[in-house]
Amino acid sequence: MGVKDCYAAIPRQWKFPRTILYLFAVELAIEIAALALFGIAQPDLYRTKLWQEGSNHGWNSNPNEIVYAYANYRPISVPLPWSQFVTNFNVVIAVLALFLLLCKGIMYICHIFYPLISLVIHAALIALYAVSIHAQAAPDMSDPDHPQPGAPWYITKSCGTPVDPKLKGYCQQAKGSFAVAIMLLAIFVVYFALSLYSLVRPARSYSLASGKSGDVESSPQQRPWEMMQVPATPGTAGGLMSPTTPRTTAFNTLSGKMGTKGKGKGKAKEPATRTDGKLPLRHHISMGDELYQGPSRS
């Protein structure tokens, strides 16, 4: 199988095109919410405040330890869920996903949003949002006295008592950011599954598209109709003479060349000679050469 055959064998139609439109609408709503939540959190609206609140209750490390370590020139790394990298990364992937959504809509309208393209795009988005979810729910083991083996407290605990009421809104925003990231990951997984399902075609469908059926020779009934021979036009099987029609009969009558009716072997009558010096009736395209006996121009 050559390159052209492989390219022609790639499906370009979705199995459930209406479902793709519904996914576009749902993804757009969630993408707008994600972009708003991630954008509000940048650069550090509540991250350090939630970190300090967890330290006050002994749920995680203290953000001041980072400052002490830097002042004493001790190597230390910021725990992943409290790092600036996670905040910036979430904003970047939210903008990227929204841009790709606009591109997907335009490609779908232009009928070039093929399942293979969707498979590649959503595989990349699944990887990006998996990293985001892992970073938001990463543990904080930088303080041995106050280890955090699981997700941060604002994900695993309630935003009510004993949390400071002033941080309740920030806690809910952090929960919402984590929730929309999971929802987008689920939507991209559905995209990926539909793309993969649309690419998997039955063997018979592939045989009809490529003209081959593996080891079994295709029968005449299974061959594409484009390859079948078109039947001959009635009245032209014996030669190039056009079929007799009422219009042909009328022209033959006017030119005085009416031959034997119903037979193509009879001799045509002699053409009528005009005495007024004018040219005889012109040769019509439907007249055969054997019926035209008019004068030839030299």
JSON list of C-alpha atoms in Angstrom, two decimals, residues 198-288:
[
{"chain": "A", "resi": 198, "resn": "SER", "atom": "CA", "xyz": [-14.29, 7.61, 14.32]},
{"chain": "A", "resi": 199, "resn": "LEU", "atom": "CA", "xyz": [-10.88, 6.46, 13.10]},
{"chain": "A", "resi": 200, "resn": "VAL", "atom": "CA", "xyz": [-11.66, 2.78, 13.73]},
{"chain": "A", "resi": 201, "resn": "ARG", "atom": "CA", "xyz": [-13.54, 1.62, 10.65]},
{"chain": "A", "resi": 202, "resn": "PRO", "atom": "CA", "xyz": [-15.00, -1.83, 9.92]},
{"chain": "A", "resi": 203, "resn": "ALA", "atom": "CA", "xyz": [-13.06, -4.07, 7.52]},
{"chain": "A", "resi": 204, "resn": "ARG", "atom": "CA", "xyz": [-15.84, -4.03, 4.92]},
{"chain": "A", "resi": 205, "resn": "SER", "atom": "CA", "xyz": [-16.01, -0.25, 4.91]},
{"chain": "A", "resi": 206, "resn": "TYR", "atom": "CA", "xyz": [-12.27, -0.08, 4.36]},
{"chain": "A", "resi": 207, "resn": "SER", "atom": "CA", "xyz": [-12.60, -2.61, 1.51]},
{"chain": "A", "resi": 208, "resn": "LEU", "atom": "CA", "xyz": [-15.15, -0.49, -0.29]},
{"chain": "A", "resi": 209, "resn": "ALA", "atom": "CA", "xyz": [-13.03, 2.61, 0.10]},
{"chain": "A", "resi": 210, "resn": "SER", "atom": "CA", "xyz": [-9.79, 1.04, -1.13]},
{"chain": "A", "resi": 211, "resn": "GLY", "atom": "CA", "xyz": [-11.22, -1.36, -3.67]},
{"chain": "A", "resi": 212, "resn": "LYS", "atom": "CA", "xyz": [-9.55, -4.33, -1.89]},
{"chain": "A", "resi": 213, "resn": "SER", "atom": "CA", "xyz": [-10.85, -6.94, 0.49]},
{"chain": "A", "resi": 214, "resn": "GLY", "atom": "CA", "xyz": [-7.69, -8.59, 1.78]},
{"chain": "A", "resi": 215, "resn": "ASP", "atom": "CA", "xyz": [-7.10, -12.16, 0.61]},
{"chain": "A", "resi": 216, "resn": "VAL", "atom": "CA", "xyz": [-10.57, -12.53, -0.90]},
{"chain": "A", "resi": 217, "resn": "GLU", "atom": "CA", "xyz": [-11.12, -11.23, -4.42]},
{"chain": "A", "resi": 218, "resn": "SER", "atom": "CA", "xyz": [-13.88, -8.71, -4.57]},
{"chain": "A", "resi": 219, "resn": "SER", "atom": "CA", "xyz": [-16.96, -9.79, -6.49]},
{"chain": "A", "resi": 220, "resn": "PRO", "atom": "CA", "xyz": [-18.54, -7.65, -9.25]},
{"chain": "A", "resi": 221, "resn": "GLN", "atom": "CA", "xyz": [-21.39, -6.78, -6.87]},
{"chain": "A", "resi": 222, "resn": "GLN", "atom": "CA", "xyz": [-18.91, -5.30, -4.36]},
{"chain": "A", "resi": 223, "resn": "ARG", "atom": "CA", "xyz": [-16.92, -3.27, -6.84]},
{"chain": "A", "resi": 224, "resn": "PRO", "atom": "CA", "xyz": [-17.50, 0.48, -6.91]},
{"chain": "A", "resi": 225, "resn": "TRP", "atom": "CA", "xyz": [-20.10, 1.54, -9.44]},
{"chain": "A", "resi": 226, "resn": "GLU", "atom": "CA", "xyz": [-17.67, 4.09, -10.89]},
{"chain": "A", "resi": 227, "resn": "MET", "atom": "CA", "xyz": [-15.58, 1.22, -12.27]},
{"chain": "A", "resi": 228, "resn": "MET", "atom": "CA", "xyz": [-18.50, -0.49, -13.99]},
{"chain": "A", "resi": 229, "resn": "GLN", "atom": "CA", "xyz": [-18.96, -0.12, -17.74]},
{"chain": "A", "resi": 230, "resn": "VAL", "atom": "CA", "xyz": [-21.69, 2.25, -18.78]},
{"chain": "A", "resi": 231, "resn": "PRO", "atom": "CA", "xyz": [-24.21, 0.61, -21.17]},
{"chain": "A", "resi": 232, "resn": "ALA", "atom": "CA", "xyz": [-24.25, 1.86, -24.72]},
{"chain": "A", "resi": 233, "resn": "THR", "atom": "CA", "xyz": [-26.75, 4.47, -25.83]},
{"chain": "A", "resi": 234, "resn": "PRO", "atom": "CA", "xyz": [-29.77, 2.92, -27.58]},
{"chain": "A", "resi": 235, "resn": "GLY", "atom": "CA", "xyz": [-29.54, 3.23, -31.35]},
{"chain": "A", "resi": 236, "resn": "THR", "atom": "CA", "xyz": [-25.74, 3.60, -31.50]},
{"chain": "A", "resi": 237, "resn": "ALA", "atom": "CA", "xyz": [-24.64, 0.00, -31.05]},
{"chain": "A", "resi": 238, "resn": "GLY", "atom": "CA", "xyz": [-24.24, -0.64, -34.79]},
{"chain": "A", "resi": 239, "resn": "GLY", "atom": "CA", "xyz": [-22.29, 2.47, -35.69]},
{"chain": "A", "resi": 240, "resn": "LEU", "atom": "CA", "xyz": [-21.94, 6.20, -35.21]},
{"chain": "A", "resi": 241, "resn": "MET", "atom": "CA", "xyz": [-25.36, 7.04, -36.63]},
{"chain": "A", "resi": 242, "resn": "SER", "atom": "CA", "xyz": [-27.49, 9.00, -34.20]},
{"chain": "A", "resi": 243, "resn": "PRO", "atom": "CA", "xyz": [-30.85, 7.54, -33.16]},
{"chain": "A", "resi": 244, "resn": "THR", "atom": "CA", "xyz": [-33.87, 8.59, -35.18]},
{"chain": "A", "resi": 245, "resn": "THR", "atom": "CA", "xyz": [-35.90, 11.23, -33.39]},
{"chain": "A", "resi": 246, "resn": "PRO", "atom": "CA", "xyz": [-38.85, 13.39, -34.46]},
{"chain": "A", "resi": 247, "resn": "ARG", "atom": "CA", "xyz": [-36.50, 16.32, -34.84]},
{"chain": "A", "resi": 248, "resn": "THR", "atom": "CA", "xyz": [-34.22, 14.34, -37.14]},
{"chain": "A", "resi": 249, "resn": "THR", "atom": "CA", "xyz": [-37.19, 13.28, -39.22]},
{"chain": "A", "resi": 250, "resn": "ALA", "atom": "CA", "xyz": [-38.35, 16.87, -39.54]},
{"chain": "A", "resi": 251, "resn": "PHE", "atom": "CA", "xyz": [-34.94, 18.06, -40.77]},
{"chain": "A", "resi": 252, "resn": "ASN", "atom": "CA", "xyz": [-34.70, 15.18, -43.21]},
{"chain": "A", "resi": 253, "resn": "THR", "atom": "CA", "xyz": [-38.14, 16.01, -44.57]},
{"chain": "A", "resi": 254, "resn": "LEU", "atom": "CA", "xyz": [-37.28, 19.69, -45.06]},
{"chain": "A", "resi": 255, "resn": "SER", "atom": "CA", "xyz": [-34.08, 18.87, -46.88]},
{"chain": "A", "resi": 256, "resn": "GLY", "atom": "CA", "xyz": [-35.79, 16.31, -49.13]},
{"chain": "A", "resi": 257, "resn": "LYS", "atom": "CA", "xyz": [-33.70, 13.42, -47.93]},
{"chain": "A", "resi": 258, "resn": "MET", "atom": "CA", "xyz": [-36.30, 11.23, -46.31]},
{"chain": "A", "resi": 259, "resn": "GLY", "atom": "CA", "xyz": [-35.07, 7.67, -46.72]},
{"chain": "A", "resi": 260, "resn": "THR", "atom": "CA", "xyz": [-36.74, 4.41, -46.10]},
{"chain": "A", "resi": 261, "resn": "LYS", "atom": "CA", "xyz": [-38.55, 4.66, -42.81]},
{"chain": "A", "resi": 262, "resn": "GLY", "atom": "CA", "xyz": [-37.41, 2.31, -40.06]},
{"chain": "A", "resi": 263, "resn": "LYS", "atom": "CA", "xyz": [-34.42, 0.95, -42.05]},
{"chain": "A", "resi": 264, "resn": "GLY", "atom": "CA", "xyz": [-30.93, 2.30, -42.25]},
{"chain": "A", "resi": 265, "resn": "LYS", "atom": "CA", "xyz": [-30.04, 0.38, -45.46]},
{"chain": "A", "resi": 266, "resn": "GLY", "atom": "CA", "xyz": [-32.31, 2.15, -47.94]},
{"chain": "A", "resi": 267, "resn": "LYS", "atom": "CA", "xyz": [-30.95, 4.70, -50.39]},
{"chain": "A", "resi": 268, "resn": "ALA", "atom": "CA", "xyz": [-31.82, 8.26, -49.64]},
{"chain": "A", "resi": 269, "resn": "LYS", "atom": "CA", "xyz": [-33.67, 10.40, -52.15]},
{"chain": "A", "resi": 270, "resn": "GLU", "atom": "CA", "xyz": [-31.81, 12.85, -54.30]},
{"chain": "A", "resi": 271, "resn": "PRO", "atom": "CA", "xyz": [-31.64, 16.29, -52.75]},
{"chain": "A", "resi": 272, "resn": "ALA", "atom": "CA", "xyz": [-33.86, 18.95, -54.21]},
{"chain": "A", "resi": 273, "resn": "THR", "atom": "CA", "xyz": [-31.96, 21.46, -56.31]},
{"chain": "A", "resi": 274, "resn": "ARG", "atom": "CA", "xyz": [-32.80, 25.10, -55.74]},
{"chain": "A", "resi": 275, "resn": "THR", "atom": "CA", "xyz": [-33.14, 27.34, -58.75]},
{"chain": "A", "resi": 276, "resn": "ASP", "atom": "CA", "xyz": [-33.06, 30.64, -56.95]},
{"chain": "A", "resi": 277, "resn": "GLY", "atom": "CA", "xyz": [-29.30, 30.48, -56.45]},
{"chain": "A", "resi": 278, "resn": "LYS", "atom": "CA", "xyz": [-29.54, 30.16, -52.69]},
{"chain": "A", "resi": 279, "resn": "LEU", "atom": "CA", "xyz": [-27.67, 27.55, -50.70]},
{"chain": "A", "resi": 280, "resn": "PRO", "atom": "CA", "xyz": [-29.56, 24.40, -49.72]},
{"chain": "A", "resi": 281, "resn": "LEU", "atom": "CA", "xyz": [-30.55, 23.63, -46.19]},
{"chain": "A", "resi": 282, "resn": "ARG", "atom": "CA", "xyz": [-27.49, 23.39, -43.96]},
{"chain": "A", "resi": 283, "resn": "HIS", "atom": "CA", "xyz": [-26.25, 20.08, -42.69]},
{"chain": "A", "resi": 284, "resn": "HIS", "atom": "CA", "xyz": [-27.70, 19.50, -39.24]},
{"chain": "A", "resi": 285, "resn": "ILE", "atom": "CA", "xyz": [-25.55, 17.85, -36.60]},
{"chain": "A", "resi": 286, "resn": "SER", "atom": "CA", "xyz": [-28.13, 15.09, -36.11]},
{"chain": "A", "resi": 287, "resn": "MET", "atom": "CA", "xyz": [-27.95, 14.06, -39.79]},
{"chain": "A", "resi": 288, "resn": "GLY", "atom": "CA", "xyz": [-25.60, 11.24, -40.64]}
]
